[in-house]
PDB file of C-alpha atoms and ligand atoms in Angstrom:
ATOM      1  CA  MET I 137      -0.174 -14.772  13.689  1.00  0.00           C
ATOM      2  CA  SER I 138      -3.674 -13.713  14.681  1.00  0.00           C
ATOM      3  CA  SER I 139      -2.701 -10.465  16.424  1.00  0.00           C
ATOM      4  CA  VAL I 140      -0.912  -7.492  14.982  1.00  0.00           C
ATOM      5  CA  ALA I 141       2.841  -7.775  15.193  1.00  0.00           C
ATOM      6  CA  THR I 142       4.450  -6.007  18.136  1.00  0.00           C
ATOM      7  CA  SER I 143       7.122  -3.444  17.401  1.00  0.00           C
ATOM      8  CA  GLU I 144       9.848  -6.039  18.071  1.00  0.00           C
ATOM      9  CA  GLU I 145       8.191  -8.464  15.655  1.00  0.00           C
ATOM     10  CA  THR I 146       7.606  -5.858  12.964  1.00  0.00           C
ATOM     11  CA  ALA I 147      11.279  -4.968  13.161  1.00  0.00           C
ATOM     12  CA  ALA I 148      11.821  -8.398  11.620  1.00  0.00           C
ATOM     13  CA  PHE I 149      10.085  -7.162   8.466  1.00  0.00           C
ATOM     14  CA  PRO I 150      11.876  -4.480   6.513  1.00  0.00           C
ATOM     15  CA  ILE I 151       9.720  -1.615   5.200  1.00  0.00           C
ATOM     16  CA  PRO I 152       9.040  -2.438   1.511  1.00  0.00           C
ATOM     17  CA  ALA I 153      10.592  -0.092  -1.023  1.00  0.00           C
ATOM     18  CA  GLY I 154       8.424   2.770  -2.301  1.00  0.00           C
ATOM     19  CA  VAL I 155       6.074   3.019   0.668  1.00  0.00           C
ATOM     20  CA  PHE I 156       5.744   5.491   3.511  1.00  0.00           C
ATOM     21  CA  ALA I 157       5.949   4.129   7.080  1.00  0.00           C
ATOM     22  CA  GLU I 158       3.823   6.416   9.267  1.00  0.00           C
ATOM     23  CA  THR I 159       3.059   6.539  12.994  1.00  0.00           C
ATOM     24  CA  VAL I 160      -0.477   6.157  14.379  1.00  0.00           C
ATOM     25  CA  THR I 161      -1.403   9.188  16.513  1.00  0.00           C
ATOM     26  CA  SER I 162      -4.943   8.245  17.646  1.00  0.00           C
ATOM     27  CA  VAL I 163      -7.557   5.524  17.283  1.00  0.00           C
ATOM     28  CA  LYS I 164     -11.297   5.715  17.982  1.00  0.00           C
ATOM     29  CA  HIS I 165     -13.648   2.740  17.992  1.00  0.00           C
ATOM     30  CA  TYR I 166     -17.277   3.482  17.136  1.00  0.00           C
ATOM     31  CA  THR I 167     -18.854   0.021  17.138  1.00  0.00           C
ATOM     32  CA  ASP I 168     -17.604  -3.548  16.998  1.00  0.00           C
ATOM     33  CA  ARG I 169     -17.560  -3.074  13.194  1.00  0.00           C
ATOM     34  CA  LEU I 170     -16.177   0.458  12.764  1.00  0.00           C
ATOM     35  CA  PHE I 171     -13.177   2.520  13.869  1.00  0.00           C
ATOM     36  CA  SER I 172     -11.196   5.536  12.740  1.00  0.00           C
ATOM     37  CA  PHE I 173      -7.533   6.338  13.135  1.00  0.00           C
ATOM     38  CA  ARG I 174      -5.160   9.198  12.484  1.00  0.00           C
ATOM     39  CA  MET I 175      -1.492   9.007  11.608  1.00  0.00           C
ATOM     40  CA  THR I 176       1.408  11.238  10.702  1.00  0.00           C
ATOM     41  CA  ARG I 177       1.501  12.612   7.161  1.00  0.00           C
ATOM     42  CA  PRO I 178       4.720  12.509   5.144  1.00  0.00           C
ATOM     43  CA  ALA I 179       5.888  16.032   4.358  1.00  0.00           C
ATOM     44  CA  SER I 180       6.105  15.232   0.642  1.00  0.00           C
ATOM     45  CA  PHE I 181       2.653  13.602   0.394  1.00  0.00           C
ATOM     46  CA  ARG I 182       0.085  15.572  -1.634  1.00  0.00           C
ATOM     47  CA  PHE I 183      -3.471  14.494  -2.499  1.00  0.00           C
ATOM     48  CA  ARG I 184      -6.791  15.911  -3.632  1.00  0.00           C
ATOM     49  CA  SER I 185      -9.665  15.736  -1.129  1.00  0.00           C
ATOM     50  CA  GLY I 186     -11.723  12.608  -1.924  1.00  0.00           C
ATOM     51  CA  GLU I 187      -8.822  10.450  -3.139  1.00  0.00           C
ATOM     52  CA  PHE I 188      -7.761   7.065  -1.764  1.00  0.00           C
ATOM     53  CA  VAL I 189      -4.432   5.365  -1.026  1.00  0.00           C
ATOM     54  CA  MET I 190      -3.286   1.797  -0.427  1.00  0.00           C
ATOM     55  CA  ILE I 191      -2.761   1.016   3.268  1.00  0.00           C
ATOM     56  CA  GLY I 192      -0.963  -1.941   4.874  1.00  0.00           C
ATOM     57  CA  LEU I 193       0.834  -3.082   8.029  1.00  0.00           C
ATOM     58  CA  PRO I 194       4.492  -4.051   8.453  1.00  0.00           C
ATOM     59  CA  ASN I 195       3.538  -7.490   9.775  1.00  0.00           C
ATOM     60  CA  ALA I 196       4.586  -9.698   6.868  1.00  0.00           C
ATOM     61  CA  ALA I 197       7.372  -9.943   4.313  1.00  0.00           C
ATOM     62  CA  LYS I 198       4.775  -9.082   1.639  1.00  0.00           C
ATOM     63  CA  PRO I 199       2.168  -6.991   3.458  1.00  0.00           C
ATOM     64  CA  VAL I 200      -1.473  -6.966   2.368  1.00  0.00           C
ATOM     65  CA  PHE I 201      -2.538  -3.550   1.044  1.00  0.00           C
ATOM     66  CA  ARG I 202      -6.132  -2.332   0.713  1.00  0.00           C
ATOM     67  CA  ALA I 203      -7.652   0.824  -0.790  1.00  0.00           C
ATOM     68  CA  TYR I 204      -8.617   3.385   1.860  1.00  0.00           C
ATOM     69  CA  SER I 205     -10.160   6.782   1.251  1.00  0.00           C
ATOM     70  CA  ILE I 206      -8.320   9.555   2.997  1.00  0.00           C
ATOM     71  CA  ALA I 207     -10.955  11.000   5.342  1.00  0.00           C
ATOM     72  CA  SER I 208      -8.961  14.078   6.313  1.00  0.00           C
ATOM     73  CA  PRO I 209      -8.845  17.166   4.096  1.00  0.00           C
ATOM     74  CA  ALA I 210      -5.823  18.127   2.018  1.00  0.00           C
ATOM     75  CA  TRP I 211      -4.867  20.925   4.468  1.00  0.00           C
ATOM     76  CA  ASP I 212      -4.705  18.652   7.543  1.00  0.00           C
ATOM     77  CA  GLU I 213      -1.211  17.969   8.835  1.00  0.00           C
ATOM     78  CA  GLU I 214      -2.218  14.389   9.723  1.00  0.00           C
ATOM     79  CA  LEU I 215      -4.046  11.689   7.732  1.00  0.00           C
ATOM     80  CA  GLU I 216      -7.348  10.192   8.925  1.00  0.00           C
ATOM     81  CA  PHE I 217      -9.026   6.938   7.862  1.00  0.00           C
ATOM     82  CA  PHE I 218     -12.398   5.352   8.712  1.00  0.00           C
ATOM     83  CA  SER I 219     -12.379   1.568   8.567  1.00  0.00           C
ATOM     84  CA  ILE I 220     -14.591  -1.436   8.845  1.00  0.00           C
ATOM     85  CA  LYS I 221     -13.448  -4.427  10.943  1.00  0.00           C
ATOM     86  CA  VAL I 222     -13.874  -7.585   8.909  1.00  0.00           C
ATOM     87  CA  PRO I 223     -13.686 -10.737  11.052  1.00  0.00           C
ATOM     88  CA  GLY I 224     -10.792 -12.734   9.602  1.00  0.00           C
ATOM     89  CA  GLY I 225     -10.084  -9.963   7.060  1.00  0.00           C
ATOM     90  CA  PRO I 226      -6.422 -10.135   5.975  1.00  0.00           C
ATOM     91  CA  LEU I 227      -5.803  -6.474   6.762  1.00  0.00           C
ATOM     92  CA  THR I 228      -8.579  -5.231   9.056  1.00  0.00           C
ATOM     93  CA  GLU I 229      -8.283  -8.125  11.504  1.00  0.00           C
ATOM     94  CA  HIS I 230      -4.857  -6.671  12.366  1.00  0.00           C
ATOM     95  CA  LEU I 231      -5.512  -3.010  11.584  1.00  0.00           C
ATOM     96  CA  GLN I 232      -8.356  -2.850  14.129  1.00  0.00           C
ATOM     97  CA  LYS I 233      -5.785  -3.550  16.877  1.00  0.00           C
ATOM     98  CA  ILE I 234      -3.461  -0.646  16.117  1.00  0.00           C
ATOM     99  CA  ARG I 235      -2.583   1.784  18.893  1.00  0.00           C
ATOM    100  CA  PRO I 236      -0.867   5.172  18.972  1.00  0.00           C
ATOM    101  CA  GLY I 237       2.818   4.701  18.229  1.00  0.00           C
ATOM    102  CA  ASP I 238       2.288   1.735  15.853  1.00  0.00           C
ATOM    103  CA  THR I 239       3.437   1.874  12.234  1.00  0.00           C
ATOM    104  CA  VAL I 240       1.073   1.898   9.235  1.00  0.00           C
ATOM    105  CA  LEU I 241       2.369   1.554   5.677  1.00  0.00           C
ATOM    106  CA  MET I 242       1.027   3.679   2.843  1.00  0.00           C
ATOM    107  CA  ARG I 243       1.805   3.450  -0.861  1.00  0.00           C
ATOM    108  CA  LYS I 244       2.916   6.757  -2.294  1.00  0.00           C
ATOM    109  CA  LYS I 245       0.369   7.451  -5.024  1.00  0.00           C
ATOM    110  CA  PRO I 246      -3.134   8.705  -4.177  1.00  0.00           C
ATOM    111  CA  THR I 247      -5.859   8.375  -6.823  1.00  0.00           C
ATOM    112  CA  GLY I 248      -9.631   8.415  -7.221  1.00  0.00           C
ATOM    113  CA  THR I 249     -12.703   9.836  -8.930  1.00  0.00           C
ATOM    114  CA  LEU I 250     -14.518  11.512  -6.007  1.00  0.00           C
ATOM    115  CA  VAL I 251     -12.776  14.805  -6.699  1.00  0.00           C
ATOM    116  CA  HIS I 252     -13.866  18.253  -7.829  1.00  0.00           C
ATOM    117  CA  ASP I 253     -11.836  17.892 -11.032  1.00  0.00           C
ATOM    118  CA  ALA I 254     -14.232  15.159 -12.239  1.00  0.00           C
ATOM    119  CA  LEU I 255     -17.381  17.315 -11.870  1.00  0.00           C
ATOM    120  CA  ILE I 256     -18.520  20.224 -13.995  1.00  0.00           C
ATOM    121  CA  PRO I 257     -19.533  23.356 -12.033  1.00  0.00           C
ATOM    122  CA  GLY I 258     -22.936  23.330 -10.335  1.00  0.00           C
ATOM    123  CA  LYS I 259     -24.927  24.860  -7.483  1.00  0.00           C
ATOM    124  CA  ARG I 260     -25.608  21.921  -5.160  1.00  0.00           C
ATOM    125  CA  LEU I 261     -23.308  19.005  -4.340  1.00  0.00           C
ATOM    126  CA  PHE I 262     -24.926  15.736  -3.189  1.00  0.00           C
ATOM    127  CA  LEU I 263     -22.624  13.257  -1.417  1.00  0.00           C
ATOM    128  CA  PHE I 264     -24.368   9.866  -1.144  1.00  0.00           C
ATOM    129  CA  SER I 265     -22.762   7.280   1.160  1.00  0.00           C
ATOM    130  CA  THR I 266     -23.455   4.060   2.992  1.00  0.00           C
ATOM    131  CA  GLY I 267     -21.300   2.746   5.855  1.00  0.00           C
ATOM    132  CA  THR I 268     -17.596   3.605   5.517  1.00  0.00           C
ATOM    133  CA  GLY I 269     -18.424   5.128   2.129  1.00  0.00           C
ATOM    134  CA  ILE I 270     -18.652   8.410   4.061  1.00  0.00           C
ATOM    135  CA  ALA I 271     -14.823   8.493   4.374  1.00  0.00           C
ATOM    136  CA  PRO I 272     -13.971  10.347   1.134  1.00  0.00           C
ATOM    137  CA  PHE I 273     -16.769  12.819   1.878  1.00  0.00           C
ATOM    138  CA  ALA I 274     -15.270  13.470   5.325  1.00  0.00           C
ATOM    139  CA  SER I 275     -12.388  14.890   3.306  1.00  0.00           C
ATOM    140  CA  VAL I 276     -14.552  16.721   0.741  1.00  0.00           C
ATOM    141  CA  ILE I 277     -16.764  18.475   3.339  1.00  0.00           C
ATOM    142  CA  ARG I 278     -13.667  19.718   5.182  1.00  0.00           C
ATOM    143  CA  ASP I 279     -12.178  21.234   2.026  1.00  0.00           C
ATOM    144  CA  PRO I 280     -12.808  24.985   1.651  1.00  0.00           C
ATOM    145  CA  GLU I 281     -12.845  24.522  -2.158  1.00  0.00           C
ATOM    146  CA  THR I 282     -16.131  22.609  -1.799  1.00  0.00           C
ATOM    147  CA  TYR I 283     -17.855  25.715  -0.423  1.00  0.00           C
ATOM    148  CA  GLU I 284     -16.199  27.996  -2.924  1.00  0.00           C
ATOM    149  CA  LYS I 285     -17.602  25.823  -5.741  1.00  0.00           C
ATOM    150  CA  PHE I 286     -21.074  25.012  -4.373  1.00  0.00           C
ATOM    151  CA  GLU I 287     -23.894  26.976  -2.723  1.00  0.00           C
ATOM    152  CA  GLN I 288     -25.197  23.937  -0.880  1.00  0.00           C
ATOM    153  CA  VAL I 289     -23.591  20.614   0.139  1.00  0.00           C
ATOM    154  CA  ILE I 290     -25.892  17.717   1.047  1.00  0.00           C
ATOM    155  CA  LEU I 291     -24.206  14.738   2.702  1.00  0.00           C
ATOM    156  CA  THR I 292     -26.226  11.555   3.200  1.00  0.00           C
ATOM    157  CA  GLN I 293     -25.259   8.389   5.023  1.00  0.00           C
ATOM    158  CA  THR I 294     -27.249   5.250   5.632  1.00  0.00           C
ATOM    159  CA  CYS I 295     -26.044   2.484   7.912  1.00  0.00           C
ATOM    160  CA  ARG I 296     -27.747  -0.534   9.367  1.00  0.00           C
ATOM    161  CA  GLU I 297     -27.580   0.695  12.979  1.00  0.00           C
ATOM    162  CA  ASN I 298     -27.798   4.030  14.692  1.00  0.00           C
ATOM    163  CA  ALA I 299     -24.375   3.790  16.409  1.00  0.00           C
ATOM    164  CA  GLU I 300     -22.731   3.405  13.001  1.00  0.00           C
ATOM    165  CA  LEU I 301     -23.826   6.951  12.146  1.00  0.00           C
ATOM    166  CA  ASN I 302     -21.837   8.523  14.990  1.00  0.00           C
ATOM    167  CA  TYR I 303     -18.641   9.095  13.011  1.00  0.00           C
ATOM    168  CA  GLY I 304     -20.629  11.123  10.470  1.00  0.00           C
ATOM    169  CA  ARG I 305     -22.574  13.007  13.129  1.00  0.00           C
ATOM    170  CA  GLU I 306     -19.386  14.030  14.944  1.00  0.00           C
ATOM    171  CA  LEU I 307     -17.725  14.904  11.667  1.00  0.00           C
ATOM    172  CA  VAL I 308     -20.503  17.267  10.604  1.00  0.00           C
ATOM    173  CA  GLU I 309     -20.792  18.882  14.066  1.00  0.00           C
ATOM    174  CA  ASN I 310     -17.030  19.378  14.326  1.00  0.00           C
ATOM    175  CA  THR I 311     -16.810  20.737  10.794  1.00  0.00           C
ATOM    176  CA  LYS I 312     -19.573  23.262  11.406  1.00  0.00           C
ATOM    177  CA  SER I 313     -18.048  24.431  14.696  1.00  0.00           C
ATOM    178  CA  ASP I 314     -14.410  24.357  13.552  1.00  0.00           C
ATOM    179  CA  GLU I 315     -12.869  27.811  13.759  1.00  0.00           C
ATOM    180  CA  LEU I 316     -11.263  27.588  10.326  1.00  0.00           C
ATOM    181  CA  MET I 317     -14.009  25.671   8.490  1.00  0.00           C
ATOM    182  CA  SER I 318     -17.111  27.410   9.888  1.00  0.00           C
ATOM    183  CA  GLU I 319     -16.201  30.514   7.922  1.00  0.00           C
ATOM    184  CA  PHE I 320     -16.460  28.575   4.652  1.00  0.00           C
ATOM    185  CA  VAL I 321     -19.292  26.209   5.628  1.00  0.00           C
ATOM    186  CA  GLY I 322     -21.721  28.793   7.054  1.00  0.00           C
ATOM    187  CA  ASP I 323     -25.168  27.204   6.663  1.00  0.00           C
ATOM    188  CA  LYS I 324     -24.304  25.472   3.374  1.00  0.00           C
ATOM    189  CA  LEU I 325     -23.769  21.966   4.799  1.00  0.00           C
ATOM    190  CA  MET I 326     -26.709  19.587   5.393  1.00  0.00           C
ATOM    191  CA  PHE I 327     -26.512  16.041   6.740  1.00  0.00           C
ATOM    192  CA  HIS I 328     -29.177  13.378   6.316  1.00  0.00           C
ATOM    193  CA  ALA I 329     -28.504  10.198   8.300  1.00  0.00           C
ATOM    194  CA  SER I 330     -30.672   7.104   8.563  1.00  0.00           C
ATOM    195  CA  ALA I 331     -30.331   3.712  10.241  1.00  0.00           C
ATOM    196  CA  THR I 332     -32.117   1.215   8.036  1.00  0.00           C
ATOM    197  CA  ARG I 333     -32.524  -1.584  10.550  1.00  0.00           C
ATOM    198  CA  GLU I 334     -33.652   0.180  13.715  1.00  0.00           C
ATOM    199  CA  GLY I 335     -35.671   3.022  15.149  1.00  0.00           C
ATOM    200  CA  GLU I 336     -37.794   5.550  13.320  1.00  0.00           C
ATOM    201  CA  THR I 337     -35.695   5.423  10.149  1.00  0.00           C
ATOM    202  CA  ARG I 338     -35.970   1.645   9.718  1.00  0.00           C
ATOM    203  CA  GLY I 339     -36.294   0.876   6.004  1.00  0.00           C
ATOM    204  CA  HIS I 340     -35.163   4.366   4.976  1.00  0.00           C
ATOM    205  CA  ARG I 341     -32.580   3.431   2.357  1.00  0.00           C
ATOM    206  CA  ILE I 342     -31.302   6.483   0.514  1.00  0.00           C
ATOM    207  CA  THR I 343     -32.618   5.054  -2.747  1.00  0.00           C
ATOM    208  CA  THR I 344     -36.121   4.829  -1.268  1.00  0.00           C
ATOM    209  CA  LEU I 345     -35.864   8.373   0.100  1.00  0.00           C
ATOM    210  CA  ILE I 346     -34.856   9.739  -3.307  1.00  0.00           C
ATOM    211  CA  GLU I 347     -37.650   7.869  -5.070  1.00  0.00           C
ATOM    212  CA  ASN I 348     -40.415   8.849  -2.643  1.00  0.00           C
ATOM    213  CA  GLY I 349     -39.035  12.386  -2.268  1.00  0.00           C
ATOM    214  CA  LYS I 350     -38.690  12.171   1.524  1.00  0.00           C
ATOM    215  CA  LEU I 351     -34.999  13.147   1.370  1.00  0.00           C
ATOM    216  CA  PHE I 352     -35.947  16.491  -0.148  1.00  0.00           C
ATOM    217  CA  THR I 353     -38.998  17.194   2.030  1.00  0.00           C
ATOM    218  CA  ASP I 354     -37.062  16.245   5.196  1.00  0.00           C
ATOM    219  CA  LEU I 355     -34.327  18.739   4.298  1.00  0.00           C
ATOM    220  CA  GLY I 356     -36.675  21.339   2.783  1.00  0.00           C
ATOM    221  CA  ILE I 357     -34.832  21.390  -0.542  1.00  0.00           C
ATOM    222  CA  GLU I 358     -35.727  20.975  -4.224  1.00  0.00           C
ATOM    223  CA  PRO I 359     -35.579  17.478  -5.801  1.00  0.00           C
ATOM    224  CA  LEU I 360     -32.557  16.394  -7.876  1.00  0.00           C
ATOM    225  CA  ASN I 361     -31.979  18.432 -11.010  1.00  0.00           C
ATOM    226  CA  PRO I 362     -29.076  17.779 -13.415  1.00  0.00           C
ATOM    227  CA  GLU I 363     -28.983  21.449 -14.420  1.00  0.00           C
ATOM    228  CA  THR I 364     -27.990  22.604 -10.940  1.00  0.00           C
ATOM    229  CA  ASP I 365     -26.866  19.500  -9.068  1.00  0.00           C
ATOM    230  CA  ARG I 366     -23.703  17.405  -8.961  1.00  0.00           C
ATOM    231  CA  ALA I 367     -23.323  14.117  -7.083  1.00  0.00           C
ATOM    232  CA  MET I 368     -20.634  11.838  -5.686  1.00  0.00           C
ATOM    233  CA  ILE I 369     -21.468   8.256  -4.654  1.00  0.00           C
ATOM    234  CA  CYS I 370     -19.548   5.887  -2.377  1.00  0.00           C
ATOM    235  CA  GLY I 371     -20.901   2.656  -0.894  1.00  0.00           C
ATOM    236  CA  SER I 372     -21.617  -0.978  -1.686  1.00  0.00           C
ATOM    237  CA  MET I 373     -21.871  -2.149  -5.296  1.00  0.00           C
ATOM    238  CA  ALA I 374     -25.640  -2.643  -5.003  1.00  0.00           C
ATOM    239  CA  MET I 375     -26.098   0.884  -3.637  1.00  0.00           C
ATOM    240  CA  LEU I 376     -23.844   2.420  -6.296  1.00  0.00           C
ATOM    241  CA  ARG I 377     -25.754   0.730  -9.090  1.00  0.00           C
ATOM    242  CA  GLU I 378     -29.127   1.775  -7.757  1.00  0.00           C
ATOM    243  CA  ILE I 379     -28.199   5.406  -7.180  1.00  0.00           C
ATOM    244  CA  GLU I 380     -26.540   5.570 -10.585  1.00  0.00           C
ATOM    245  CA  GLY I 381     -29.779   4.260 -12.089  1.00  0.00           C
ATOM    246  CA  LEU I 382     -31.792   6.948 -10.297  1.00  0.00           C
ATOM    247  CA  LEU I 383     -29.372   9.691 -11.381  1.00  0.00           C
ATOM    248  CA  GLN I 384     -29.197   8.524 -14.994  1.00  0.00           C
ATOM    249  CA  ALA I 385     -32.994   8.353 -15.172  1.00  0.00           C
ATOM    250  CA  ARG I 386     -32.989  12.047 -14.168  1.00  0.00           C
ATOM    251  CA  GLY I 387     -30.469  13.020 -16.854  1.00  0.00           C
ATOM    252  CA  PHE I 388     -27.182  12.924 -14.916  1.00  0.00           C
ATOM    253  CA  GLU I 389     -24.013  11.751 -16.708  1.00  0.00           C
ATOM    254  CA  GLU I 390     -20.983  10.090 -15.158  1.00  0.00           C
ATOM    255  CA  GLY I 391     -17.763  12.114 -15.004  1.00  0.00           C
ATOM    256  CA  ALA I 392     -14.102  11.158 -14.752  1.00  0.00           C
ATOM    257  CA  ASN I 393     -10.855  13.032 -14.145  1.00  0.00           C
ATOM    258  CA  ASN I 394     -10.277  13.340 -17.909  1.00  0.00           C
ATOM    259  CA  LYS I 395     -13.948  14.045 -18.733  1.00  0.00           C
ATOM    260  CA  PRO I 396     -15.889  15.874 -16.003  1.00  0.00           C
ATOM    261  CA  GLY I 397     -19.611  15.108 -15.730  1.00  0.00           C
ATOM    262  CA  THR I 398     -22.558  15.658 -13.399  1.00  0.00           C
ATOM    263  CA  TYR I 399     -21.896  12.685 -11.093  1.00  0.00           C
ATOM    264  CA  VAL I 400     -18.977  10.470 -10.047  1.00  0.00           C
ATOM    265  CA  VAL I 401     -18.688   7.050  -8.414  1.00  0.00           C
ATOM    266  CA  GLU I 402     -15.796   5.356  -6.619  1.00  0.00           C
ATOM    267  CA  ARG I 403     -15.579   1.680  -7.526  1.00  0.00           C
ATOM    268  CA  ALA I 404     -12.248   0.952  -5.803  1.00  0.00           C
ATOM    269  CA  PHE I 405     -13.808  -0.372  -2.585  1.00  0.00           C
ATOM    270  CA  VAL I 406     -16.503  -2.703  -3.864  1.00  0.00           C
ATOM    271  CA  ASP I 407     -15.967  -6.457  -4.070  1.00  0.00           C
TER     272      ASP I 407
HETATM  273  P1  A2P A 783     -30.381  -2.271   4.501  1.00  0.00           P
HETATM  274  O1  A2P A 783     -30.218  -2.300   6.006  1.00  0.00           O
HETATM  275  O2  A2P A 783     -31.796  -2.059   4.072  1.00  0.00           O
HETATM  276  O3  A2P A 783     -29.737  -3.449   3.830  1.00  0.00           O
HETATM  277  P2  A2P A 783     -24.248  -2.939   4.227  1.00  0.00           P
HETATM  278  O4  A2P A 783     -23.721  -2.962   5.629  1.00  0.00           O
HETATM  279  O5  A2P A 783     -24.971  -4.165   3.804  1.00  0.00           O
HETATM  280  O6  A2P A 783     -23.215  -2.478   3.217  1.00  0.00           O
HETATM  281  O7  A2P A 783     -25.350  -1.782   4.232  1.00  0.00           O
HETATM  282  C1  A2P A 783     -25.050  -0.464   4.598  1.00  0.00           C
HETATM  283  C2  A2P A 783     -26.278   0.378   4.333  1.00  0.00           C
HETATM  284  O8  A2P A 783     -26.531   0.392   2.929  1.00  0.00           O
HETATM  285  C3  A2P A 783     -27.521  -0.162   4.997  1.00  0.00           C
HETATM  286  O9  A2P A 783     -28.257   0.936   5.471  1.00  0.00           O
HETATM  287  C4  A2P A 783     -28.223  -0.878   3.859  1.00  0.00           C
HETATM  288  O10 A2P A 783     -29.622  -0.938   3.985  1.00  0.00           O
HETATM  289  C5  A2P A 783     -27.888   0.033   2.708  1.00  0.00           C
HETATM  290  N1  A2P A 783     -28.011  -0.621   1.404  1.00  0.00           N
HETATM  291  C6  A2P A 783     -27.687  -1.876   1.076  1.00  0.00           C
HETATM  292  N2  A2P A 783     -27.955  -2.139  -0.227  1.00  0.00           N
HETATM  293  C7  A2P A 783     -28.472  -1.001  -0.725  1.00  0.00           C
HETATM  294  C8  A2P A 783     -28.972  -0.624  -2.010  1.00  0.00           C
HETATM  295  N3  A2P A 783     -28.982  -1.466  -3.049  1.00  0.00           N
HETATM  296  N4  A2P A 783     -29.419   0.626  -2.170  1.00  0.00           N
HETATM  297  C9  A2P A 783     -29.408   1.507  -1.135  1.00  0.00           C
HETATM  298  N5  A2P A 783     -28.966   1.209   0.087  1.00  0.00           N
HETATM  299  C10 A2P A 783     -28.510  -0.028   0.305  1.00  0.00           C
END
C-alpha cells in the first residue's frame, strides 16, 4: 500500500458520502519537497479567496483528509493546491504521485480566517508566508477584490532554498501579466522572496527583515503602521508566533470573521 491506488484499485473504495470526487487536470513538481496540482471544480462549490478545504484520496475505506488552502482565486473554473511532500506522510506520500485523470476527494465546506471579511479596511495589505504558506495568498493576490480594497499589496515568502521560491515567482509574474488580472493589479503588487539557507539571502528570515527594516528599504516602502496596514500570516507555528509578536508590539490587533481586526492568522496547518 505504499503507492497511490490505481483507478481499478480505487474503484474498490466507494466515494464517502458528503464529499466531492474531482479529476486532476495538471500536476507540477517544483522540488523533491514541493508540488502543485489543479483539478476540476464542482459547479456548486463556492469559497472566499484565502479559505481552505479538506482534501483526501479515494485509496482507503476511511480516507485521510488534510487541510489545504485553495491557491486558485474564487473566479477560476478549476481549483489549485500547493503541497509539501512529507516522506511517509499519510496523505502526501500518495498525493505526490497523482497524475492528470486521477481522482481527488474534497469535503464540501470551505472555511478559514485569511479572508477580506476578517480585516478592517486599510491602505496596504501585507501577506507574510513561509513555504507552502503562500498557497492562500496565491488565491488572495489573484482576486480583483484585493486591489479594489487596497492601494498596495506586499507578498513575502521565505523558504529554505531558492528553488522552493519558484512557485511564488511564477505566480506573481503570471498574475502581473495575466490579461484579466493586470488591469486590477497595475503596479500595486510587490513580492519579496528570500531563501534563508543559501545564496545572498541566507539568514534573511522575514522576522529579521521586519526588525532590521531591510524589508521596507529593499522594497522602498514605509515601515509597518497599524493605521494604514493590514496583514495576513500563514506559515509554521514558530513563524506565526514571531510575526504576531512583532505586529502586536506595533499596535496591530488580531481579527476574525465575526470581529474584523488589523491582522489575521491561519492556524489550521500548524502541528
Ligand atoms: P530558517 O531556514 O532560518 O529556519 P521550515 O521549512 O522549517 O518550515 O522553514 C521555512 C522557512 O521559514 C525557512 O526560510 C525558515 O528559516 C523560516 N522560519 C522558520 N522558523 C521561523 C521563525 N520562527 N520565524 C521566521 N521564519 C522562520
